[in-house]
XYZ file of C-alpha atoms in Angstrom:
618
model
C -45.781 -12.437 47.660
C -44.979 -11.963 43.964
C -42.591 -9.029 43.860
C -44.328 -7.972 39.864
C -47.419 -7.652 41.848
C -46.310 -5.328 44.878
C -43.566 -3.188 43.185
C -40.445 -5.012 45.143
C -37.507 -6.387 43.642
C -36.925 -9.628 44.745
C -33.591 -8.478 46.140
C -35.434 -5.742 47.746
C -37.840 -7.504 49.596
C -35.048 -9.334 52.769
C -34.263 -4.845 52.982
C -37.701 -4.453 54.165
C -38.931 -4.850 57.581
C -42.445 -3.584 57.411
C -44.216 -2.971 53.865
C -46.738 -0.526 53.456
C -48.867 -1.343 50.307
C -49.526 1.882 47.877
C -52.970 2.314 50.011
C -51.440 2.125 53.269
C -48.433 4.373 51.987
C -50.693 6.892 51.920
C -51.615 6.798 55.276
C -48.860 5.414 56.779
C -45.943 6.389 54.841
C -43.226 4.224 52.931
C -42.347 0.564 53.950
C -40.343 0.437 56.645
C -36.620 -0.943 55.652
C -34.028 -2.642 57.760
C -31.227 -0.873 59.866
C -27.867 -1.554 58.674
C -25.471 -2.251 61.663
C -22.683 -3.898 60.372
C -20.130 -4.303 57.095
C -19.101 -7.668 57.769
C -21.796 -10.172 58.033
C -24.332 -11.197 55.422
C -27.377 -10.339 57.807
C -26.415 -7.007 58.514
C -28.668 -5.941 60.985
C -26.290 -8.341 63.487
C -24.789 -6.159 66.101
C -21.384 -5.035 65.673
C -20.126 -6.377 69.056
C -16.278 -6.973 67.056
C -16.747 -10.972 68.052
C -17.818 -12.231 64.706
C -15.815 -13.179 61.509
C -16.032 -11.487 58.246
C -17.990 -13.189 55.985
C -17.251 -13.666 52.002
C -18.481 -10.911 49.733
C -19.165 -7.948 52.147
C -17.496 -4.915 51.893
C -15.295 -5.286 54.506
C -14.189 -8.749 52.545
C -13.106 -6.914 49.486
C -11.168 -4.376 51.002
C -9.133 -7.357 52.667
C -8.800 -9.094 50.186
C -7.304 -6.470 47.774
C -4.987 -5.785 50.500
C -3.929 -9.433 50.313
C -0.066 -10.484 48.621
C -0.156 -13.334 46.641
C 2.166 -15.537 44.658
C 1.999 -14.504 41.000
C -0.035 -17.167 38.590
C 3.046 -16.894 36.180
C 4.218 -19.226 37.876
C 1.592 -21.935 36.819
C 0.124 -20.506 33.861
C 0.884 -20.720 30.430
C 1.068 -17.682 28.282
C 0.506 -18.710 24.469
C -0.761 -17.229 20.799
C -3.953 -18.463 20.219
C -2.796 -20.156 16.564
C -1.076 -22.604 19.024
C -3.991 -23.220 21.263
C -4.298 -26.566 19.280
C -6.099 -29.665 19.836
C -3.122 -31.347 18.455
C -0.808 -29.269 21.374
C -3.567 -30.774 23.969
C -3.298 -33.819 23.372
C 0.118 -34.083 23.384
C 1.170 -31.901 26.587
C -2.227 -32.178 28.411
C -4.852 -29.347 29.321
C -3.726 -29.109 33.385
C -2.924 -25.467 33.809
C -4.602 -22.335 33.006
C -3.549 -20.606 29.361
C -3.800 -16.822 29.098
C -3.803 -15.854 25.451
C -3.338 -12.460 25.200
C -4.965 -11.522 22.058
C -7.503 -12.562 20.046
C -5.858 -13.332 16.901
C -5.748 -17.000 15.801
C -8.315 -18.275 18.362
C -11.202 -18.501 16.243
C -13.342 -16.112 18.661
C -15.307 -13.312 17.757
C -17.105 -11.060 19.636
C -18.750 -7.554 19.616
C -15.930 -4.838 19.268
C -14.971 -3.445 23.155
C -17.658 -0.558 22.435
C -20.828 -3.227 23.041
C -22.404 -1.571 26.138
C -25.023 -3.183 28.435
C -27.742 -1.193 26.712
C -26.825 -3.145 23.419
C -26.795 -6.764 25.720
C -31.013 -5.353 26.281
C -31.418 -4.698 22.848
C -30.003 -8.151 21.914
C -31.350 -10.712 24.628
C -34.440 -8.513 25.180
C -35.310 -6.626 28.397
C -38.118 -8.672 29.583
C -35.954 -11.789 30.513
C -35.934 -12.907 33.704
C -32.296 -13.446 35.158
C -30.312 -14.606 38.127
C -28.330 -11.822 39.725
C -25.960 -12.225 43.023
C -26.471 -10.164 45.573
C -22.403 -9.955 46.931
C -22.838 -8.986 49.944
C -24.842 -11.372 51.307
C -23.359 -14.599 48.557
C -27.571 -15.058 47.908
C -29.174 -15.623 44.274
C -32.484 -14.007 43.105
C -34.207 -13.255 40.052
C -34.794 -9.958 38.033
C -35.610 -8.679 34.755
C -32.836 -7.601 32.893
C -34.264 -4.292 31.975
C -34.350 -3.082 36.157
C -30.441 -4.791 36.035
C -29.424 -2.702 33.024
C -30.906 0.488 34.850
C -29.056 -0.199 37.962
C -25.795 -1.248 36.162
C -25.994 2.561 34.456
C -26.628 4.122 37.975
C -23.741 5.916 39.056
C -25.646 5.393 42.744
C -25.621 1.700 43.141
C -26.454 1.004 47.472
C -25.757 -2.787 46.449
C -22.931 -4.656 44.649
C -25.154 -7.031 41.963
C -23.546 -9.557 39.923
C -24.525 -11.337 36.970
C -22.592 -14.631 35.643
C -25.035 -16.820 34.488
C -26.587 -15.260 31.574
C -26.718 -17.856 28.487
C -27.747 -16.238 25.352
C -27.525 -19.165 23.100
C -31.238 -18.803 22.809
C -30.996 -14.722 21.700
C -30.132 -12.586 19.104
C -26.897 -11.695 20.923
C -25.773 -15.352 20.010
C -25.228 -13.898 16.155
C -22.705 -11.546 17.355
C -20.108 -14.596 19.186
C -18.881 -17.465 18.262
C -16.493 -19.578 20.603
C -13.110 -20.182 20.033
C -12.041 -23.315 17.862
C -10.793 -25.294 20.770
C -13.885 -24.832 22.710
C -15.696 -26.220 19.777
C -13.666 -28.852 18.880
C -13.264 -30.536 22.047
C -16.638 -29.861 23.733
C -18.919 -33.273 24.413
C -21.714 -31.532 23.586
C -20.734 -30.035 20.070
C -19.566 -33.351 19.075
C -21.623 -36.242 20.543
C -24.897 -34.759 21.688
C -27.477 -36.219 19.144
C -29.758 -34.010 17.100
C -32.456 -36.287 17.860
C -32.338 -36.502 21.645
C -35.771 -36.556 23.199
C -33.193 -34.504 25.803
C -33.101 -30.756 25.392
C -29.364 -29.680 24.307
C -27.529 -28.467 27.050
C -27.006 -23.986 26.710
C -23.928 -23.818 27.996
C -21.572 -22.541 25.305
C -22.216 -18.808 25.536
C -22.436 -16.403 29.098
C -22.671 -12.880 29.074
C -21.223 -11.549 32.565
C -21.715 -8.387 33.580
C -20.343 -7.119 36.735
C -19.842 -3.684 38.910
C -16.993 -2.988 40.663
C -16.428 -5.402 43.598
C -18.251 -7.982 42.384
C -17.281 -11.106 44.372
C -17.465 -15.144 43.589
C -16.269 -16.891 46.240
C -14.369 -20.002 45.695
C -16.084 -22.434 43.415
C -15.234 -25.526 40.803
C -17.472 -25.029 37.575
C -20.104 -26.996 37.214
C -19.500 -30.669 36.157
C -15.817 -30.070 36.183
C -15.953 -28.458 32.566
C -13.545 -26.444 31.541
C -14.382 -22.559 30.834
C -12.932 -19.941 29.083
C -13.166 -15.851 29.764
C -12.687 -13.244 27.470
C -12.229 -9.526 29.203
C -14.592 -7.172 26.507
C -13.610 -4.406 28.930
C -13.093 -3.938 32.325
C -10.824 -6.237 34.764
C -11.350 -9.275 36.811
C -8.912 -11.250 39.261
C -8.914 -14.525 39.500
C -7.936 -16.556 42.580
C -6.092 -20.370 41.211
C -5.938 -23.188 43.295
C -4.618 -26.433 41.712
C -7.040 -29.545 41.619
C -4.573 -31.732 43.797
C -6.021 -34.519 45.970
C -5.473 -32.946 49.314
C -6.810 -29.466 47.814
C -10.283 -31.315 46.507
C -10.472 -33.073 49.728
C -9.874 -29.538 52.042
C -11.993 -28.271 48.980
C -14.688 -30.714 49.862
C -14.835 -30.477 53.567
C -14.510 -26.701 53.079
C -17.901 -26.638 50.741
C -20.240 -28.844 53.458
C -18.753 -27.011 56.367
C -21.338 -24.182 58.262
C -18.717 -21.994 58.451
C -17.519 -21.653 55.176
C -18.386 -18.003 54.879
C -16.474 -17.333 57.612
C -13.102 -18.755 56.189
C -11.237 -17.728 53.157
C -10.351 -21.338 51.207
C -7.208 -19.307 49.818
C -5.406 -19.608 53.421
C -6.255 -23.509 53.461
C -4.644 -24.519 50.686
C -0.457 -24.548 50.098
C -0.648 -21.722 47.020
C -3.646 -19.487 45.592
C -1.892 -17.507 42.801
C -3.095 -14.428 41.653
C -3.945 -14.165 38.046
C -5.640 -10.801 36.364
C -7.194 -10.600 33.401
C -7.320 -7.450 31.529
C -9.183 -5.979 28.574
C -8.833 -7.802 25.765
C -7.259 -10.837 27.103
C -8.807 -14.323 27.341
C -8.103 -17.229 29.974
C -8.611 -20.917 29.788
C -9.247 -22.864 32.846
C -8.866 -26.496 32.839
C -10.605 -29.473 34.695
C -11.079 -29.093 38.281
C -9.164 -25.969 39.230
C -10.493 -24.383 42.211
C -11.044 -20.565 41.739
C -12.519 -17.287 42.825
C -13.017 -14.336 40.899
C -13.215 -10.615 41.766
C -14.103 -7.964 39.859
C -11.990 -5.359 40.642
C -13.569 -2.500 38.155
C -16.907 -2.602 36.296
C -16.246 -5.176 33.884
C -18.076 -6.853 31.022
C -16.926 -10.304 30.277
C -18.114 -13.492 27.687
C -17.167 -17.210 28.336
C -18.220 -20.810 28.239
C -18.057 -24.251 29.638
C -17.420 -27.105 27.939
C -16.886 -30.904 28.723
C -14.402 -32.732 26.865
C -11.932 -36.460 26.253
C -8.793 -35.021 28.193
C -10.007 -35.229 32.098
C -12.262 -37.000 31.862
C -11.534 -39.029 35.168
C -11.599 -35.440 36.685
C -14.847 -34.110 35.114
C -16.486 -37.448 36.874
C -14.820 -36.726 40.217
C -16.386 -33.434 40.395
C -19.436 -34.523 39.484
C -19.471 -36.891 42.476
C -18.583 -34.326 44.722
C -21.149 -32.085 43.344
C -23.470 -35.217 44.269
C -22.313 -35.840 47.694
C -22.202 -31.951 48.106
C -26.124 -32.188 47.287
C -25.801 -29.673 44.576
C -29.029 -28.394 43.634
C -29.608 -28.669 40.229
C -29.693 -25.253 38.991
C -25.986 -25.152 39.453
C -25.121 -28.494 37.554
C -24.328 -29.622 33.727
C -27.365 -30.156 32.540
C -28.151 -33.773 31.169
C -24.578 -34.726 32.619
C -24.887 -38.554 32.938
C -27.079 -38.545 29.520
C -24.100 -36.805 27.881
C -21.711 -39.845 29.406
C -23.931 -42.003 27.382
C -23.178 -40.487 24.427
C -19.993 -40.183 24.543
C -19.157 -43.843 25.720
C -21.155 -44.706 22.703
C -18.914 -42.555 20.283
C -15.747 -43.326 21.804
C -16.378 -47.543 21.429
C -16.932 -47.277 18.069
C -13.861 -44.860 18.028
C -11.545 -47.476 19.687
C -12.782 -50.339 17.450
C -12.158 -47.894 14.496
C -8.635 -47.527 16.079
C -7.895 -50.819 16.649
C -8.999 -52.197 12.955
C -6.480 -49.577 11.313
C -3.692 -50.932 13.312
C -3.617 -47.808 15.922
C -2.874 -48.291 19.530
C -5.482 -45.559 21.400
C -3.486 -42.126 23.092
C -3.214 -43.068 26.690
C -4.937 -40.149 28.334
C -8.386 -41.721 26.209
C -7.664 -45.152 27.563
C -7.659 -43.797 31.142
C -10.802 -41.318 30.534
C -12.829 -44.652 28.778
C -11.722 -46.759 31.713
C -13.099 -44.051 34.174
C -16.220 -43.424 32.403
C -16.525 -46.920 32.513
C -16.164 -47.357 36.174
C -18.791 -44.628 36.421
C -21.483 -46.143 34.227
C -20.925 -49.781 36.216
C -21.619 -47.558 38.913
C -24.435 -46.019 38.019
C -26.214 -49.091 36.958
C -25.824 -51.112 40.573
C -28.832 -52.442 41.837
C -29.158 -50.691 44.616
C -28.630 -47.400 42.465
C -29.947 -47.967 39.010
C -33.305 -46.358 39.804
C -31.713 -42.816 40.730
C -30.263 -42.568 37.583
C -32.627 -44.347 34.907
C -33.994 -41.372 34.002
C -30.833 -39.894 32.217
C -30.399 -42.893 30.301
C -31.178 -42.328 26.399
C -33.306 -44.665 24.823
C -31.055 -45.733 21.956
C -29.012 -46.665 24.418
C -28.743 -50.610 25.809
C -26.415 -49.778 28.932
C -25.786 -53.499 29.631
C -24.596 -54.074 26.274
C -22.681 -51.129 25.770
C -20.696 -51.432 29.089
C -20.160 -55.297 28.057
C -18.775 -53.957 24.763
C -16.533 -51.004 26.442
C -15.354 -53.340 29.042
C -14.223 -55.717 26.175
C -12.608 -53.401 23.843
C -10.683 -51.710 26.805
C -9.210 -55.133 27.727
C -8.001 -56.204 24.454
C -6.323 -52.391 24.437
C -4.790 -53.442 27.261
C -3.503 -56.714 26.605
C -2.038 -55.558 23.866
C -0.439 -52.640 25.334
C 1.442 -54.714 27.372
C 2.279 -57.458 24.541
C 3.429 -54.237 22.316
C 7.499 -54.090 21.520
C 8.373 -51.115 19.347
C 9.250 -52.826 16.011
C 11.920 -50.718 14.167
C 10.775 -52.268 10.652
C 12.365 -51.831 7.105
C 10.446 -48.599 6.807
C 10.801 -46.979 10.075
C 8.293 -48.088 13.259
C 4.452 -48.821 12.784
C 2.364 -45.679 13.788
C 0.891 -46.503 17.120
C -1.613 -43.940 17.744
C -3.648 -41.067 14.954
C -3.809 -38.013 15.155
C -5.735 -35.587 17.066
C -8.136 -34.866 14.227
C -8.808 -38.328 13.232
C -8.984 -39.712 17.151
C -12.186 -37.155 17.820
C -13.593 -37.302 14.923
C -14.791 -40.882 14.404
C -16.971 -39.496 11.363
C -14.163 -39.025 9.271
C -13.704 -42.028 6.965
C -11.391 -44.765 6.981
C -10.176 -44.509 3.562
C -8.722 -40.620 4.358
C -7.144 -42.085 7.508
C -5.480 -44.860 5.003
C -4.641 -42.085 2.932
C -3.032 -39.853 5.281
C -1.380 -43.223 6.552
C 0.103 -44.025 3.011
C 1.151 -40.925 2.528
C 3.932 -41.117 5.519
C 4.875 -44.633 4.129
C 5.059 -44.846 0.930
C 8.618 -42.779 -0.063
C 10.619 -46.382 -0.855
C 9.276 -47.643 -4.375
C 6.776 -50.706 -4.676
C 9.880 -53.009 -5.616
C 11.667 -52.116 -2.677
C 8.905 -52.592 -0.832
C 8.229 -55.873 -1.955
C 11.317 -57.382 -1.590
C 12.971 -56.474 1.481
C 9.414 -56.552 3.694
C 9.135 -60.001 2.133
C 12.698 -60.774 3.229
C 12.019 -59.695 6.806
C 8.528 -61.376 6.698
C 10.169 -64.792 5.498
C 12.662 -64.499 8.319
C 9.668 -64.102 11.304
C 7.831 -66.689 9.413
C 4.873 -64.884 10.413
C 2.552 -65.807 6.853
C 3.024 -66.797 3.289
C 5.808 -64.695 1.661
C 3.406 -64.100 -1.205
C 0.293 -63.143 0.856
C 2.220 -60.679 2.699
C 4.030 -59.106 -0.018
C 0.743 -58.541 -1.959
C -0.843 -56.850 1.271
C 1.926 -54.640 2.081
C 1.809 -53.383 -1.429
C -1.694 -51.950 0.143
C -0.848 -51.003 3.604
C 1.766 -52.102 5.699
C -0.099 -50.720 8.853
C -3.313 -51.956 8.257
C -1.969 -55.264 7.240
C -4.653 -58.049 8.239
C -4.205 -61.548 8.365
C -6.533 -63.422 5.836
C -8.987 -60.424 7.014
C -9.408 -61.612 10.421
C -6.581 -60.170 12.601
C -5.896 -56.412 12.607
C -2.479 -55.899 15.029
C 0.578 -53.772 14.304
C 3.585 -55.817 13.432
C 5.402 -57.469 16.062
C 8.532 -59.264 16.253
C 7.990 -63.083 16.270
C 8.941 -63.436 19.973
C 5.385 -61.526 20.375
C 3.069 -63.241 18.282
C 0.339 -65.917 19.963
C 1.114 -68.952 18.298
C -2.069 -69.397 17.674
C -2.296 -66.918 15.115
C -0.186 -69.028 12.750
C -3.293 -71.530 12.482
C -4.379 -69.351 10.060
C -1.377 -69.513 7.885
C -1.572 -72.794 6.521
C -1.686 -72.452 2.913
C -1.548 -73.698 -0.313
C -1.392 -71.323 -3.306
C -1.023 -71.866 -7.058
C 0.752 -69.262 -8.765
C 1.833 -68.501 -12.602
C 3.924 -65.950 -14.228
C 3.318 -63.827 -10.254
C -0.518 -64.317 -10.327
C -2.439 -66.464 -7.710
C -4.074 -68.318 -9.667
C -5.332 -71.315 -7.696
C -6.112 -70.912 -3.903
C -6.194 -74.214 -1.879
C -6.293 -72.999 1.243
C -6.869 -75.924 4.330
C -10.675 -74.930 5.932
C -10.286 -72.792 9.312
C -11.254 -75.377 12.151
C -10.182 -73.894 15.340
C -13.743 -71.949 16.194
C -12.556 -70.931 19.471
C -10.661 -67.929 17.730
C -13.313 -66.080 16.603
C -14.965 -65.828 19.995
C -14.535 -62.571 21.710
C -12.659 -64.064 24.923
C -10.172 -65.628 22.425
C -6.973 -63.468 23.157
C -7.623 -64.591 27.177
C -6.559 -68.022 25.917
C -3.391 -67.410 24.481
C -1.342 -68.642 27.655
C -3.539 -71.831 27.354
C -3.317 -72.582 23.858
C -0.277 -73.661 21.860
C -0.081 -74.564 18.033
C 1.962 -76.399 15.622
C 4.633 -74.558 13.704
C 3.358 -73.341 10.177
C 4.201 -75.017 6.903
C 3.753 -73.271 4.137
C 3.560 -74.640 0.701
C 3.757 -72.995 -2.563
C 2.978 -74.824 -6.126
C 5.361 -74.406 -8.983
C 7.437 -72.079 -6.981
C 10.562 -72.466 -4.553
C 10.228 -70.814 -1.420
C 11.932 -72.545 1.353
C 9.223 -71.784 4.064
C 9.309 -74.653 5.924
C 11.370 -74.817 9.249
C 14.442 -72.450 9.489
C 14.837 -70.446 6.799
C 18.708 -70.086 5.655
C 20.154 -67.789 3.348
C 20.979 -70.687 0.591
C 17.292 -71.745 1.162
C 16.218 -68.291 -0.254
C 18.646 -68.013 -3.398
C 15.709 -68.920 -5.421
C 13.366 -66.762 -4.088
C 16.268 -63.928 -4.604
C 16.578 -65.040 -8.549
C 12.636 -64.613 -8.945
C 13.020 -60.380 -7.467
C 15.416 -60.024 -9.529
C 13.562 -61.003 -12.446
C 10.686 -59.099 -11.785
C 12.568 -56.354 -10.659
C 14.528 -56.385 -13.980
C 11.077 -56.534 -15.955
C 9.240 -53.508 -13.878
C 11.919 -51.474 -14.527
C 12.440 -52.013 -18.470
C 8.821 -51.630 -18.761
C 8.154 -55.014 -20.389
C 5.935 -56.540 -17.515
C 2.300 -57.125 -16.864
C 2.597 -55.598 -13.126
C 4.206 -52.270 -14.638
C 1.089 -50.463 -13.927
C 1.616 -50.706 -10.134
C 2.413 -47.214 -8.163
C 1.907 -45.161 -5.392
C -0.568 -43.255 -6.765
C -4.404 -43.449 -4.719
C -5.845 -45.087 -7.633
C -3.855 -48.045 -7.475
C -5.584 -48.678 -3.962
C -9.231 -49.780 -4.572
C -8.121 -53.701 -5.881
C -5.176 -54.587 -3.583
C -6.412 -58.177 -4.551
C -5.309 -57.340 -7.940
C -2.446 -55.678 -7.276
């Protein structure tokens, strides 16, 4: 029956065990409800016989478990002021404990002031809208109008715990009043790499309103496509209940989850240590990846939070979205649009690494690992035998084939030359090998501020010092034309490209393919410092501009590089000696001489951002 056609809450109707319509009422009396004969068990018109276990969420649960010791979650968590709740701190230590910030200054969040009552949640979201409340005592879901929730919630005579935690008001009025904290924002998938023109509707899963009475109970749970979440306490108190995502805690997690029993047995005593943490008024907690948890609300309590996906577990995120599979989650209770949202982000993040890798940057490694596992996932996803089950959630700007192809091949020239890479403790101090947090997520930003913030670090010796002593070190690895180089460094010494094919950090000689010094073979013309006349031999070696070309180093060996310069002594060819360079020494230190008494053509050269535009020039 539909319970806005009899009268019944839905929560109401499993009380009754004989209903008496308003016409029979009057004949018959009121419907006839069930007889309570037990505290324990989730059906409690069982017999008390003392031979069955207590089951999660009933009264007799909470009293237990409130009489329960546990170790304190100091000992995992980290306490921190919110102006230090960076992404820059994340990615350097990691997101893989919980972080209570105690107050709300520097995080970015704002909410209604601690005097926002439930009757101002009705006014704002609207007391017609339909929502899921949890029935505690018996750990079952239903649906109810917010308006009959806000009247029970201000009932002092409440004859059932109800529960509400899944109230997203992205959608309301409310939304106005809250924004999310700056780390939330800035890391989540969905604020960063969920296109405005998806025929898929945006995932709502930003903003929650939770609204609890006292002894309110969640039983042990991992949020919902292994996002992260964060709690703020408007007022009230809840306890929550950590267990750390190790492998033998997922697993006992997982067989825990499927079992028949799992009612019947509290997770807490499975596991090695479930700390303890509370959260009071005014404090907000931050729960990473994959930490198992149960929350109980120890007075009435009104609460806001969010879930968000994001680049730093990602290998973790995907594991609990397997397990959600193999759990046979029903969908209500899942990220929505999860393997859609992979998409995207594989998508964002390959043109991120190729935007890495042509400035010079070696990837951080905790990206490398979460591409390579959302990698693994995608290959998985489009098996034969599998492909159909999850065709639906693939975008249609996206060519999966292609983009896995393109993902697998970026990640193995990473690789490759990760393990080729020596730090290289250069004239000006070592090449940077990875951005920074700000640049890494956000691809949009453009290349010419990353060069910028790049030159900025760099560029304290003067262009003359620059010029000579690189050029001295360059001559000595015999890596390119003394004069090529010298003119690019001028530029960019960490975006330095070879003829504009080859984008690599420096590396000592011992490093470089030989191959690469194919491309060297030059003949320039130059007058008064100018290149005036470029000869250079024709490229004829094809095979190096095919993707697969860096697999064929081991195979491929080339002739040692002789470089030639017109109307100028350089000494380039073979082993370069010190006598071999004295000319090359007398030509610095004429220029050198000039620059600095002002009388040359190349005077006009500095630091400055103008001079970058024409390095050509330069």
């Amino acid at each position: 029956y539909c319970s806005s056609c009899v009268g019944v809450e839905e929560h109401h109707a499993v009380d009754i065990d004989l209903y008496h319509c308003p016409n029979c009422a009057i004949l018959h009396g009121p419907s006839l409800m069930k007889k309570r004969r037990n505290w324990h068990r989730h059906d409690y018109t069982e017999l008390d016989d003392g031979s069955k276990p207590v089951q999660a969420g009933t009264r007799t649960f909470v009293k237990q478990l409130r009489a329960r010791s546990f170790p304190s979650a100091d000992e995992v968590i980290l306490k921190m002021h919110g102006s230090h709740l960076t992404q820059r701190y994340l990615e350097k230590h990691g997101f893989d404990v919980p972080i209570m910030v105690p107050k709300l200054d520097g995080l970015g969040l704002r909410l209604p002031p601690p005097t926002f009552s439930v009757l101002d949640v009705e006014r704002y979201v609207g007391g017609d809208k339909v929502i899921d409340v949890i029935d505690v005592a018996r750990q079952a879901d239903s649906k109810m109008k917010l308006h009959n929730y806000i009247k029970y919630f201000t009932n002092p005579d409440r004859p059932k715990v109800l529960n509400v935690i899944s109230l997203e008001f992205s959608d309301t009025k409310m939304s106005e009043l809250v924004e999310v904290p700056d780390i939330a924002r800035k890391l989540s998938w969905v604020e960063n790499y969920w296109p405005d023109d998806s025929v898929f509707p945006k995932p709502f899963v930003q903003k929650y309103c939770l609204m609890g009475v006292q002894d309110s109970y969640t039983d042990f749970h991992i949020d919902f496509g292994g996002t992260s979440v964060w709690y703020h306490v408007l007022w009230g108190e809840k306890i929550f209940y950590l267990i750390k995502p190790t492998d033998e805690n997922l697993s006992l997690y997982e067989s825990w989850s499927s079992s028949v029993t799992q009612s019947e047995v509290y997770f807490g005593d499975k596991v090695d240590k479930c700390y303890k943490c509370v959260v009071k008024q005014g404090h907000t907690l931050f729960v990473p990846t994959g930490w198992i948890h149960a929350v109980l609300t120890s007075q009435d309590c009104m609460a806001f939070g969010g879930n968000f996906l994001h680049n730093l577990n990602i290998g973790m995120q995907l594991r609990c979205y397997e397990m959600e599979k193999r759990l046979k989650t029903p969908d209500l209770f899942k990220f929505p649009f999860f393997e859609a949202i992979c998409w995207f982000v594989a998508k964002n993040l390959l043109e991120t690494l190729k935007e890495l890798r042509e400035d010079g940057f070696q990837p951080p490694s905790y990206l490398v690992q979460g591409v390579k596992a959302l990698l693994a996932a995608l290959k998985l996803w489009m098996k034969k035998e599998l492909v159909t089950e999850h065709a639906f959630e693939i975008p249609d700007n996206i060519r999966p084939g292609h983009l896995i192809k393109e993902l697998s091949k970026v990640i193995r020239s990473v690789e490759e030359e990760n393990s080729k890479l020596i730090k290289t403790q250069g004239i000006l101090g070592a090449c940077p090998t990875s951005r920074s947090s700000h640049e890494t997520t956000y691809p949009h930003h453009s290349r010419r501020r990353v060069r910028k913030l790049r030159d900025h670090a760099t560029k304290t010796p003067s262009n003359l010092d620059i010029l000579e002593l690189h050029t001295r070190e360059v001559l000595k690895r015999l890596e390119m034309s003394p004069w090529e180089e010298a003119s690019v460094n001028l530029c960019d010494t960490a975006s330095l490209k070879l003829n504009g094919r080859f984008n690599k950090p420096f590396q000592p000689s011992s490093t470089v393919p030989e191959w690469r010094t194919k491309d060297n073979d030059l003949r320039l013309l130059l007058s008064n410092g100018r290149i005036i006349r470029d000869e250079r031999r024709p490229f004829t070696d094809r095979s190096l501009y095919t993707a697969d070309s860096e697999e064929e180093d081991d195979r491929t060996r080339s002739k040692k590089t002789t470089v030639k310069v017109e109307d100028q002594p350089s000494g380039c060819e073979g082993e370069v000696n010190t006598d071999e360079q004295k000319p090359l020494n007398m030509f610095f230190q004429s220029v050198k001489s000039e620059l600095r008494n002002g009388s040359s053509e190349y005077s006009d050269i500095s630091d400055s951002e103008e001079s970058e535009p024409d390095c050509t020039t330069q």
